[in-house]
Coordinates of C-alpha atoms in Angstrom, one line a residue:
X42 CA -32.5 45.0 22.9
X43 CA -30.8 46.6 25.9
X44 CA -30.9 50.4 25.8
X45 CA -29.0 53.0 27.5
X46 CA -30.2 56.4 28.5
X47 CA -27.2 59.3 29.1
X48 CA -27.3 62.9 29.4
X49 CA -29.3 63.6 32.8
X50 CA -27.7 66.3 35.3
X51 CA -28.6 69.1 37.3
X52 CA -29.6 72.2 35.5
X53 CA -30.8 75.6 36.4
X54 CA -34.4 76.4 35.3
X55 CA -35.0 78.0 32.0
X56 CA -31.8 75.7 31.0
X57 CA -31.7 73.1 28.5
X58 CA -30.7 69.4 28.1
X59 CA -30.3 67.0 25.4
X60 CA -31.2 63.0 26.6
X61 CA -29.5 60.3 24.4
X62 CA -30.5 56.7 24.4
X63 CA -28.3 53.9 23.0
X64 CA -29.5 50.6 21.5
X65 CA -27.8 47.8 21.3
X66 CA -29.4 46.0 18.3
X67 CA -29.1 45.4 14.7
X68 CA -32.2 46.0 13.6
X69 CA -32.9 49.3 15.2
X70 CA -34.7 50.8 12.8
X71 CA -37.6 48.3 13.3
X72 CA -38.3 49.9 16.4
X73 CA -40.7 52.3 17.5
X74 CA -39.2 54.0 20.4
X75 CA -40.7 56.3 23.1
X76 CA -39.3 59.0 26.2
X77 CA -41.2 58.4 29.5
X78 CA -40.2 60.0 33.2
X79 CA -41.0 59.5 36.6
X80 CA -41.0 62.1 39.5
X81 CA -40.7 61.4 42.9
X82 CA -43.7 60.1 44.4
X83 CA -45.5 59.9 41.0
X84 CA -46.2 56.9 38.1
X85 CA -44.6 57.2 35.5
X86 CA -46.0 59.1 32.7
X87 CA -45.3 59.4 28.3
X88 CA -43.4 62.2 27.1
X89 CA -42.7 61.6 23.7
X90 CA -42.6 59.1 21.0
X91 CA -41.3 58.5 17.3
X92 CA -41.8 55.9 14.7
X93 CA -39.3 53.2 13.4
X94 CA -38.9 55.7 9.7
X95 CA -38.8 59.1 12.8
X96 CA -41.8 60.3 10.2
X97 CA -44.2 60.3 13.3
X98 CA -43.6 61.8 16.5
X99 CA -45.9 62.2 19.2
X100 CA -45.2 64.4 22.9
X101 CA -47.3 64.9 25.5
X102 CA -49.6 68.0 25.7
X103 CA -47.8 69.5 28.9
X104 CA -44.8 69.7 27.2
X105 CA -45.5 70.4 23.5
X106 CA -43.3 73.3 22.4
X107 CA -40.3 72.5 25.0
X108 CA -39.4 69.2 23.7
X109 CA -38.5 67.4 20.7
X110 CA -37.5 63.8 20.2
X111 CA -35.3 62.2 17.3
X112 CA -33.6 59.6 16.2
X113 CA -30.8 58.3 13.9
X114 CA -31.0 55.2 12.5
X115 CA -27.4 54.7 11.7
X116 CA -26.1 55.6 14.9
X117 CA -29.0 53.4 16.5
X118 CA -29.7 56.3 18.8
X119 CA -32.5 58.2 19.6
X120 CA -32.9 61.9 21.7
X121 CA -35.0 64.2 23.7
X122 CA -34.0 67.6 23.5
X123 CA -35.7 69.9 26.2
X124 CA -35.5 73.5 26.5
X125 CA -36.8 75.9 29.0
X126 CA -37.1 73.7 31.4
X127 CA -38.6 73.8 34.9
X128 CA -38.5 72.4 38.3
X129 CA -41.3 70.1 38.0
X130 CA -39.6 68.3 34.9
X131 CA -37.5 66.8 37.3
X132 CA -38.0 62.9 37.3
X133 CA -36.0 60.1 35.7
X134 CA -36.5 59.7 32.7
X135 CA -36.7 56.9 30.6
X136 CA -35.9 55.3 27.0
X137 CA -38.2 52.7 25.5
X138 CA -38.3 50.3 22.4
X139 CA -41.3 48.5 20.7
X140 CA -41.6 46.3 18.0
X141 CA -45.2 46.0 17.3
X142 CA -47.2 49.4 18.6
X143 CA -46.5 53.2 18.4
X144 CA -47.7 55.5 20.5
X145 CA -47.9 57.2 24.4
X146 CA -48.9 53.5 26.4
X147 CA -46.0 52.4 28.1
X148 CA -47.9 48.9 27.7
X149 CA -46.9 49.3 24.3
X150 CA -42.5 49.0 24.6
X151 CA -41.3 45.7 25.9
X152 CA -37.8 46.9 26.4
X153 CA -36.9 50.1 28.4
X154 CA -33.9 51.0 29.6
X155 CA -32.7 52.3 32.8
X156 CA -32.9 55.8 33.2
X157 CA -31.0 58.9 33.3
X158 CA -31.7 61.6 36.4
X159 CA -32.8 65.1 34.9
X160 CA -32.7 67.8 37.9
X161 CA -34.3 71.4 37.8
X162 CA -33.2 73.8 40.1
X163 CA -35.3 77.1 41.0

């Protein structure tokens, strides 16, 4: 599965931004997939997650309210859609695919892609 994260730029806070990923697979639906992001000078950390059927999501507590994630199976595409967003949401931030688990480890996705660059400007 090789997956492609788009939609990064700079953006003023209180802006918005939608992240698409792209997967390149034919059983897409299978998959589990998760949003994770790393800041400069920081691990990596979840953000959100949604199940093969998209009946289960999942987000992180910091940023519950500003984010949502989804996904359409026949598109094999999944997205992050964040809103009001601030300077310290700047990171890269990653895609993810798992076939077996669901959930916020990032032990759990064995294929990730590589990244898109969100910026938040004060």
């Amino acid at each position: 599965v090789q997956l492609q994260a788009s939609g990064g730029g700079l953006v003023q806070a209180g802006g918005f931004l939608r992240l698409s990923c792209a997967a390149s697979t034919l059983t897409f639906s299978s998959y589990n997939m998760g949003w994770f992001r790393q800041a400069p000078g920081n691990e990596r950390e979840f953000v959100a997650c949604i199940s093969w059927s998209g009946g289960s999501t999942e987000y992180v507590d910091s940023l519950k309210g500003r984010i949502t994630i989804s996904r359409d199976n026949r598109k094999n595409m999944v997205y992050l859609r964040m809103i009001n967003l601030r300077p310290e949401d700047t990171a890269v931030y990653y895609c993810a695919a798992s076939d077996t688990y669901y959930g916020g480890r990032d032990s759990y996705y064995q294929y990730w892609g590589r990244g898109t660059l969100v910026t938040v400007s004060s």
